[in-house]
């Protein structure tokens, strides 16, 4: 892969930044809509903007304006004080979900930590186990990474925290067999993101709801990646007609600004009593204003419907690859969560696409993952698909 990064930036990272990320040899300096520019002036069409956080594209004007106005008035106050925008933000999320209450934090992992705590706090002390699913991803903090049933994320970290039971995604019988007297909850991504854009089989989420109700368990939906309009509904669960007891949100919640939330019902919320959990910067004035601006922009510009249209446009462009290429196994599309599973290593696809000016992602080693912005135009969609199709057809 060629590099356009200046030597000075490279030297700064080599000397001063912990090397815990695999970084591309490119230094980005500006973003606008679905485009970003590097420090050499080259532009890239971004189908994976901000790791899926930039659902409204880079630097959406309403979010930028809201943040600019807020930082000029009040940057941060702790959650020992009230301020109107946090309350209004919670109201907007509640009205678009299941009429519950919100706890605000900063990242998906923090939101899932809050959910794990709430499950244990709300159920009897002898019940502490949570069932999670193979291929799932819930974050990098210790509770969240233990909940993540992927051995590669546990490597060299053991022993992991007790209390998590892993079962295959989509297997209701396995869930039923895993439930015992110590089980407190079930935690699942309605659509697995990092796991390869895996859409659950018909009836699976409904079955989880039924099992949770039968056994008095709390059902947690991790919508860190799938929520906030990504699938064309406000929340992914609304595609399946199954309502959780607890839901976690992050990534695109604030249009690219850091922010996260855990939502739960009014009956369960009091179990997260004062002193049991907190987030110093959670729901701060900047995040709150960005979150409100994000919701308002999505509704004003009718972007939920647009997301479904774009998803179908991607489907129509990429589905023929599955029939044409021996190594294209399956295309999975839910709104703007798009995964193309290959039978070969897809890592090279990312590099080849970047060389041609398209930014995409590979997950699970063999799945091309796209999480483009709702604001993508038809022409941009076609331009990116043309590049991706060309790369895939010429994959050595």
Short mmCIF file of C-alpha atoms in Angstrom, two decimals:
data_model
loop_
_atom_site.label_atom_id
_atom_site.label_comp_id
_atom_site.label_asym_id
_atom_site.label_seq_id
_atom_site.Cartn_x
_atom_site.Cartn_y
_atom_site.Cartn_z
CA UNK A 1 0.00 0.00 0.00
CA UNK A 2 1.46 3.36 -0.96
CA UNK A 3 1.80 6.12 1.60
CA UNK A 4 1.08 9.83 1.38
CA UNK A 5 1.76 10.64 5.00
CA UNK A 6 4.33 13.31 5.76
CA UNK A 7 7.55 12.10 7.46
CA UNK A 8 6.98 14.48 10.36
CA UNK A 9 3.60 12.94 11.25
CA UNK A 10 5.02 9.45 10.94
CA UNK A 11 7.91 10.35 13.25
CA UNK A 12 5.56 11.81 15.87
CA UNK A 13 3.54 8.62 15.99
CA UNK A 14 6.58 6.37 16.02
CA UNK A 15 8.12 8.30 18.90
CA UNK A 16 5.13 9.23 21.07
CA UNK A 17 1.96 7.19 20.36
CA UNK A 18 1.30 3.74 21.81
CA UNK A 19 1.25 1.37 18.83
CA UNK A 20 -1.94 -0.49 19.76
CA UNK A 21 -3.72 0.27 16.50
CA UNK A 22 -2.95 -0.95 13.01
CA UNK A 23 -2.95 2.38 11.19
CA UNK A 24 -2.99 3.06 7.48
CA UNK A 25 -0.04 5.12 6.23
CA UNK A 26 -2.29 8.11 5.55
CA UNK A 27 -2.79 11.28 7.60
CA UNK A 28 -6.29 12.74 7.24
CA UNK A 29 -6.74 16.47 7.60
CA UNK A 30 -10.28 17.35 6.48
CA UNK A 31 -13.69 15.80 5.94
CA UNK A 32 -16.89 16.93 4.27
CA UNK A 33 -19.92 14.74 3.69
CA UNK A 34 -18.73 11.36 2.44
CA UNK A 35 -15.28 12.64 1.49
CA UNK A 36 -12.02 13.01 3.39
CA UNK A 37 -8.69 14.52 2.32
CA UNK A 38 -5.18 13.55 3.36
CA UNK A 39 -2.27 15.88 4.01
CA UNK A 40 -1.08 15.49 0.43
CA UNK A 41 -4.39 16.79 -0.89
CA UNK A 42 -5.71 13.45 -2.14
CA UNK A 43 -9.40 12.85 -1.49
CA UNK A 44 -11.13 9.57 -0.65
CA UNK A 45 -14.77 8.50 -0.85
CA UNK A 46 -15.51 7.19 2.64
CA UNK A 47 -17.86 4.21 2.94
CA UNK A 48 -16.73 3.58 6.53
CA UNK A 49 -16.74 7.11 7.95
CA UNK A 50 -15.53 7.35 11.50
CA UNK A 51 -15.83 3.59 12.04
CA UNK A 52 -19.56 4.04 11.46
CA UNK A 53 -19.85 6.97 13.88
CA UNK A 54 -20.27 9.59 11.14
CA UNK A 55 -23.72 8.45 10.05
CA UNK A 56 -24.47 11.98 8.82
CA UNK A 57 -21.14 12.21 7.00
CA UNK A 58 -18.10 14.23 7.98
CA UNK A 59 -18.77 17.55 9.69
CA UNK A 60 -22.57 17.78 9.21
CA UNK A 61 -23.44 21.47 9.37
CA UNK A 62 -26.23 21.30 12.01
CA UNK A 63 -24.02 19.31 14.39
CA UNK A 64 -21.03 21.59 13.80
CA UNK A 65 -23.17 24.67 14.44
CA UNK A 66 -24.72 23.22 17.60
CA UNK A 67 -21.31 22.29 19.02
CA UNK A 68 -19.79 25.66 18.12
CA UNK A 69 -22.60 27.48 19.89
CA UNK A 70 -22.38 25.22 22.94
CA UNK A 71 -18.61 25.44 23.47
CA UNK A 72 -18.91 29.21 23.50
CA UNK A 73 -21.39 29.03 26.41
CA UNK A 74 -20.69 25.98 28.60
CA UNK A 75 -18.27 23.15 27.80
CA UNK A 76 -18.68 20.80 30.72
CA UNK A 77 -20.46 20.42 34.02
CA UNK A 78 -20.62 17.21 36.07
CA UNK A 79 -23.79 15.21 36.52
CA UNK A 80 -24.27 16.66 39.99
CA UNK A 81 -26.02 19.54 38.19
CA UNK A 82 -29.01 19.83 35.90
CA UNK A 83 -28.99 21.34 32.44
CA UNK A 84 -31.89 21.41 30.03
CA UNK A 85 -30.26 19.92 26.93
CA UNK A 86 -29.45 16.60 28.63
CA UNK A 87 -33.07 16.23 29.74
CA UNK A 88 -34.37 17.16 26.29
CA UNK A 89 -31.97 14.68 24.65
CA UNK A 90 -33.24 11.90 26.91
CA UNK A 91 -36.84 12.86 26.08
CA UNK A 92 -36.19 12.68 22.33
CA UNK A 93 -34.59 9.23 22.63
CA UNK A 94 -37.36 7.97 24.89
CA UNK A 95 -40.09 9.14 22.52
CA UNK A 96 -38.43 7.34 19.61
CA UNK A 97 -37.85 4.09 21.49
CA UNK A 98 -39.82 2.46 24.32
CA UNK A 99 -40.77 5.39 26.57
CA UNK A 100 -37.97 4.71 29.06
CA UNK A 101 -35.14 6.60 30.70
CA UNK A 102 -31.55 7.28 29.67
CA UNK A 103 -28.16 7.00 31.37
CA UNK A 104 -25.51 8.89 29.39
CA UNK A 105 -21.84 7.98 29.03
CA UNK A 106 -19.08 8.28 26.46
CA UNK A 107 -18.63 5.06 24.52
CA UNK A 108 -20.32 1.82 23.59
CA UNK A 109 -18.20 -0.12 26.04
CA UNK A 110 -19.28 2.20 28.86
CA UNK A 111 -22.92 1.82 27.88
CA UNK A 112 -22.58 -1.95 27.92
CA UNK A 113 -20.83 -1.85 31.29
CA UNK A 114 -23.83 0.08 32.59
CA UNK A 115 -26.17 -2.51 31.11
CA UNK A 116 -24.23 -5.40 32.68
CA UNK A 117 -24.34 -3.70 36.07
CA UNK A 118 -28.03 -2.94 35.73
CA UNK A 119 -28.85 -6.56 34.91
CA UNK A 120 -27.09 -7.70 38.08
CA UNK A 121 -28.55 -4.91 40.21
CA UNK A 122 -32.13 -5.50 39.09
CA UNK A 123 -32.17 -9.27 39.57
CA UNK A 124 -31.77 -11.27 42.82
CA UNK A 125 -28.17 -11.52 44.09
CA UNK A 126 -27.88 -15.23 43.32
CA UNK A 127 -28.64 -14.51 39.67
CA UNK A 128 -25.67 -12.92 37.93
CA UNK A 129 -25.00 -14.81 34.71
CA UNK A 130 -25.56 -13.19 31.33
CA UNK A 131 -25.86 -15.16 28.10
CA UNK A 132 -24.07 -13.61 25.11
CA UNK A 133 -23.45 -14.81 21.57
CA UNK A 134 -20.53 -16.10 19.55
CA UNK A 135 -19.41 -13.52 17.02
CA UNK A 136 -20.78 -10.67 19.10
CA UNK A 137 -18.80 -7.60 20.07
CA UNK A 138 -19.56 -5.46 23.12
CA UNK A 139 -16.45 -3.34 23.68
CA UNK A 140 -12.95 -3.30 25.12
CA UNK A 141 -13.39 -2.68 28.84
CA UNK A 142 -13.04 -5.78 30.97
CA UNK A 143 -16.73 -6.49 31.49
CA UNK A 144 -17.57 -5.69 27.87
CA UNK A 145 -14.71 -7.71 26.44
CA UNK A 146 -15.63 -10.66 28.63
CA UNK A 147 -19.17 -10.40 27.28
CA UNK A 148 -17.65 -10.52 23.79
CA UNK A 149 -17.67 -14.18 22.83
CA UNK A 150 -14.66 -14.07 20.53
CA UNK A 151 -11.50 -15.82 21.81
CA UNK A 152 -9.19 -13.46 19.91
CA UNK A 153 -10.23 -10.58 22.18
CA UNK A 154 -9.50 -12.63 25.33
CA UNK A 155 -6.02 -13.69 24.29
CA UNK A 156 -3.42 -13.05 27.03
CA UNK A 157 -5.99 -11.24 29.22
CA UNK A 158 -7.19 -14.13 31.35
CA UNK A 159 -8.69 -14.95 33.65
CA UNK A 160 -11.82 -13.27 32.32
CA UNK A 161 -14.63 -12.11 34.61
CA UNK A 162 -17.04 -14.81 35.76
CA UNK A 163 -20.70 -14.83 34.86
CA UNK A 164 -20.89 -14.95 31.06
CA UNK A 165 -22.19 -17.90 29.07
CA UNK A 166 -21.55 -18.03 25.33
CA UNK A 167 -23.88 -19.67 22.82
CA UNK A 168 -24.11 -19.68 19.00
CA UNK A 169 -25.86 -16.68 17.44
CA UNK A 170 -29.27 -17.66 16.12
CA UNK A 171 -29.55 -20.90 18.14
CA UNK A 172 -32.59 -20.69 20.43
CA UNK A 173 -32.16 -24.26 21.67
CA UNK A 174 -28.65 -23.41 22.87
CA UNK A 175 -30.00 -20.38 24.72
CA UNK A 176 -32.72 -22.46 26.34
CA UNK A 177 -30.17 -25.08 27.43
CA UNK A 178 -27.84 -22.41 28.86
CA UNK A 179 -30.44 -20.87 31.17
CA UNK A 180 -30.14 -21.96 34.81
CA UNK A 181 -31.13 -20.65 38.23
CA UNK A 182 -28.22 -18.18 38.19
CA UNK A 183 -29.05 -16.61 34.84
CA UNK A 184 -30.05 -12.95 35.03
CA UNK A 185 -30.11 -11.75 31.43
CA UNK A 186 -29.48 -12.17 27.72
CA UNK A 187 -27.33 -9.65 25.87
CA UNK A 188 -27.32 -9.59 22.07
CA UNK A 189 -26.70 -7.35 19.09
CA UNK A 190 -29.93 -7.45 17.04
CA UNK A 191 -27.60 -7.37 14.03
CA UNK A 192 -23.99 -8.36 14.65
CA UNK A 193 -21.71 -5.64 13.28
CA UNK A 194 -18.10 -6.48 13.98
CA UNK A 195 -19.16 -10.12 13.71
CA UNK A 196 -19.73 -9.64 9.98
CA UNK A 197 -23.10 -7.85 9.54
CA UNK A 198 -24.92 -11.00 10.62
CA UNK A 199 -28.70 -10.59 10.49
CA UNK A 200 -30.55 -12.93 12.88
CA UNK A 201 -32.65 -15.76 11.47
CA UNK A 202 -36.42 -15.25 11.42
CA UNK A 203 -37.97 -15.65 14.85
CA UNK A 204 -34.69 -15.56 16.77
CA UNK A 205 -35.15 -12.23 18.56
CA UNK A 206 -38.81 -13.06 19.20
CA UNK A 207 -37.68 -16.34 20.72
CA UNK A 208 -35.20 -14.54 22.98
CA UNK A 209 -37.97 -12.24 24.19
CA UNK A 210 -40.17 -15.25 24.95
CA UNK A 211 -37.40 -17.07 26.82
CA UNK A 212 -36.57 -13.93 28.81
CA UNK A 213 -40.20 -13.50 29.81
CA UNK A 214 -40.63 -17.18 30.71
CA UNK A 215 -37.56 -17.19 32.97
CA UNK A 216 -37.70 -13.66 34.38
CA UNK A 217 -34.54 -12.52 32.56
CA UNK A 218 -33.68 -9.06 31.29
CA UNK A 219 -33.20 -8.78 27.53
CA UNK A 220 -30.42 -6.38 26.52
CA UNK A 221 -29.99 -5.19 22.94
CA UNK A 222 -26.55 -3.82 22.13
CA UNK A 223 -27.34 -1.31 19.38
CA UNK A 224 -24.02 0.50 19.57
CA UNK A 225 -23.48 -0.06 15.85
CA UNK A 226 -27.00 -0.82 14.56
CA UNK A 227 -28.93 1.91 16.39
CA UNK A 228 -29.67 5.58 15.81
CA UNK A 229 -31.07 5.19 12.30
CA UNK A 230 -28.35 3.00 10.79
CA UNK A 231 -30.86 0.38 9.61
CA UNK A 232 -33.52 2.80 8.37
CA UNK A 233 -35.50 2.61 11.62
CA UNK A 234 -34.58 4.65 14.64
CA UNK A 235 -33.43 1.45 16.35
CA UNK A 236 -32.63 -1.95 14.88
CA UNK A 237 -35.10 -3.76 17.13
CA UNK A 238 -37.92 -1.90 15.39
CA UNK A 239 -37.17 -3.93 12.24
CA UNK A 240 -38.05 -7.10 14.14
CA UNK A 241 -40.96 -6.05 16.35
CA UNK A 242 -39.17 -7.09 19.54
CA UNK A 243 -38.64 -4.61 22.37
CA UNK A 244 -35.74 -5.03 24.82
CA UNK A 245 -35.65 -4.19 28.51
CA UNK A 246 -32.33 -2.40 28.12
CA UNK A 247 -30.69 -0.92 25.01
CA UNK A 248 -27.20 0.51 24.53
CA UNK A 249 -26.31 3.20 21.99
CA UNK A 250 -23.11 4.97 20.88
CA UNK A 251 -21.18 5.49 17.62
CA UNK A 252 -23.57 7.64 15.52
CA UNK A 253 -25.63 8.83 18.50
CA UNK A 254 -24.09 12.33 18.33
CA UNK A 255 -23.33 12.61 14.62
CA UNK A 256 -19.61 11.98 15.09
CA UNK A 257 -19.14 13.62 18.50
CA UNK A 258 -18.29 11.18 21.31
CA UNK A 259 -21.39 10.16 23.22
CA UNK A 260 -23.27 7.06 24.35
CA UNK A 261 -26.37 6.08 26.25
CA UNK A 262 -28.07 3.20 27.94
CA UNK A 263 -31.86 3.24 27.78
CA UNK A 264 -34.11 1.17 29.99
CA UNK A 265 -37.70 1.05 31.10
CA UNK A 266 -39.09 3.28 33.82
CA UNK A 267 -39.62 0.18 35.98
CA UNK A 268 -36.03 -1.04 35.74
CA UNK A 269 -34.24 2.35 35.77
CA UNK A 270 -34.37 2.92 39.59
CA UNK A 271 -32.20 -0.18 40.12
CA UNK A 272 -29.21 1.86 38.89
CA UNK A 273 -29.31 3.75 42.14
CA UNK A 274 -27.04 6.70 43.05
CA UNK A 275 -23.44 5.73 43.59
CA UNK A 276 -23.59 2.46 41.65
CA UNK A 277 -22.44 3.82 38.30
CA UNK A 278 -21.36 7.09 36.71
CA UNK A 279 -19.56 8.70 33.78
CA UNK A 280 -17.79 11.99 34.46
CA UNK A 281 -18.19 13.32 30.93
CA UNK A 282 -21.36 11.35 30.17
CA UNK A 283 -24.15 13.37 28.59
CA UNK A 284 -22.12 16.59 28.77
CA UNK A 285 -23.49 19.78 27.21
CA UNK A 286 -21.56 19.34 23.95
CA UNK A 287 -22.66 15.73 23.47
CA UNK A 288 -26.24 16.63 24.36
CA UNK A 289 -26.43 19.45 21.84
CA UNK A 290 -24.81 17.25 19.18
CA UNK A 291 -27.23 14.41 19.97
CA UNK A 292 -30.24 16.69 19.67
CA UNK A 293 -28.95 18.21 16.42
CA UNK A 294 -28.41 14.71 15.02
CA UNK A 295 -31.98 13.64 15.73
CA UNK A 296 -33.36 16.88 14.30
CA UNK A 297 -31.29 16.59 11.10
CA UNK A 298 -32.31 12.97 10.50
CA UNK A 299 -35.99 13.85 10.81
CA UNK A 300 -35.87 17.19 8.98
CA UNK A 301 -34.11 15.61 5.97
CA UNK A 302 -36.16 12.39 6.07
CA UNK A 303 -32.96 10.37 6.31
CA UNK A 304 -34.49 7.20 7.74
CA UNK A 305 -36.38 6.63 4.49
CA UNK A 306 -33.29 7.66 2.55
CA UNK A 307 -31.25 5.05 4.40
CA UNK A 308 -33.58 2.30 3.20
CA UNK A 309 -33.38 3.61 -0.37
CA UNK A 310 -29.60 3.66 -0.27
CA UNK A 311 -29.48 0.19 1.22
CA UNK A 312 -31.49 -1.15 -1.70
CA UNK A 313 -29.25 0.70 -4.15
CA UNK A 314 -26.21 -1.02 -2.63
CA UNK A 315 -28.04 -4.34 -2.80
CA UNK A 316 -28.87 -3.92 -6.47
CA UNK A 317 -25.25 -3.01 -7.32
CA UNK A 318 -23.48 -5.67 -5.25
CA UNK A 319 -25.82 -8.67 -5.32
CA UNK A 320 -24.77 -9.67 -8.87
CA UNK A 321 -21.25 -10.25 -7.52
CA UNK A 322 -22.52 -13.19 -5.50
CA UNK A 323 -23.69 -14.89 -8.67
CA UNK A 324 -20.68 -13.88 -10.75
CA UNK A 325 -17.69 -14.44 -8.46
CA UNK A 326 -16.85 -17.86 -7.05
CA UNK A 327 -15.34 -16.26 -3.95
CA UNK A 328 -18.35 -14.01 -3.14
CA UNK A 329 -20.47 -16.06 -0.75
CA UNK A 330 -23.27 -13.83 0.55
CA UNK A 331 -24.42 -10.20 0.58
CA UNK A 332 -26.12 -9.02 3.78
CA UNK A 333 -27.90 -5.65 3.82
CA UNK A 334 -30.03 -3.99 6.50
CA UNK A 335 -30.33 -0.30 5.67
CA UNK A 336 -26.77 1.00 5.64
CA UNK A 337 -25.25 -1.98 7.43
CA UNK A 338 -23.74 -3.85 4.50
CA UNK A 339 -21.56 -6.96 4.57
CA UNK A 340 -20.23 -8.97 1.65
CA UNK A 341 -18.84 -12.29 2.81
CA UNK A 342 -16.06 -13.80 0.73
CA UNK A 343 -14.50 -17.25 0.83
CA UNK A 344 -11.05 -15.65 0.72
CA UNK A 345 -9.12 -13.18 2.85
CA UNK A 346 -10.71 -9.76 2.31
CA UNK A 347 -7.86 -7.75 3.82
CA UNK A 348 -6.37 -7.06 0.42
CA UNK A 349 -9.69 -5.63 -0.77
CA UNK A 350 -9.39 -2.77 1.73
CA UNK A 351 -5.92 -1.83 0.55
CA UNK A 352 -6.79 -2.09 -3.13
CA UNK A 353 -9.90 0.04 -2.66
CA UNK A 354 -7.88 2.68 -0.81
CA UNK A 355 -5.41 2.83 -3.68
CA UNK A 356 -8.37 3.69 -5.90
CA UNK A 357 -9.72 6.31 -3.47
CA UNK A 358 -12.39 4.31 -1.61
CA UNK A 359 -12.29 3.71 2.15
CA UNK A 360 -13.95 0.49 3.36
CA UNK A 361 -13.44 -2.07 6.13
CA UNK A 362 -12.80 -5.77 6.49
CA UNK A 363 -14.06 -7.68 9.51
CA UNK A 364 -13.75 -11.30 10.58
CA UNK A 365 -11.05 -11.67 7.95
CA UNK A 366 -13.40 -12.38 5.08
CA UNK A 367 -16.26 -9.88 5.24
CA UNK A 368 -16.16 -6.56 3.40
CA UNK A 369 -18.04 -4.20 5.71
CA UNK A 370 -19.60 -0.90 4.64
CA UNK A 371 -21.20 1.60 7.04
CA UNK A 372 -21.70 4.63 4.78
CA UNK A 373 -23.40 7.89 5.64
CA UNK A 374 -27.11 8.55 5.31
CA UNK A 375 -26.25 11.67 3.33
CA UNK A 376 -24.57 9.75 0.53
CA UNK A 377 -25.80 10.76 -2.94
CA UNK A 378 -26.83 8.31 -5.63
CA UNK A 379 -23.83 9.36 -7.71
CA UNK A 380 -21.44 8.79 -4.79
CA UNK A 381 -23.02 5.42 -4.13
CA UNK A 382 -22.50 4.35 -7.71
CA UNK A 383 -18.96 5.73 -7.84
CA UNK A 384 -17.95 3.78 -4.74
CA UNK A 385 -19.69 0.62 -5.91
CA UNK A 386 -17.92 0.88 -9.26
CA UNK A 387 -14.56 0.99 -7.48
CA UNK A 388 -15.43 -1.88 -5.14
CA UNK A 389 -16.75 -4.06 -7.96
CA UNK A 390 -13.61 -3.41 -10.00
CA UNK A 391 -11.40 -4.32 -7.04
CA UNK A 392 -13.32 -7.52 -6.32
CA UNK A 393 -13.35 -8.63 -9.94
CA UNK A 394 -9.59 -8.18 -10.15
CA UNK A 395 -8.76 -9.76 -6.80
CA UNK A 396 -5.74 -12.03 -7.16
#
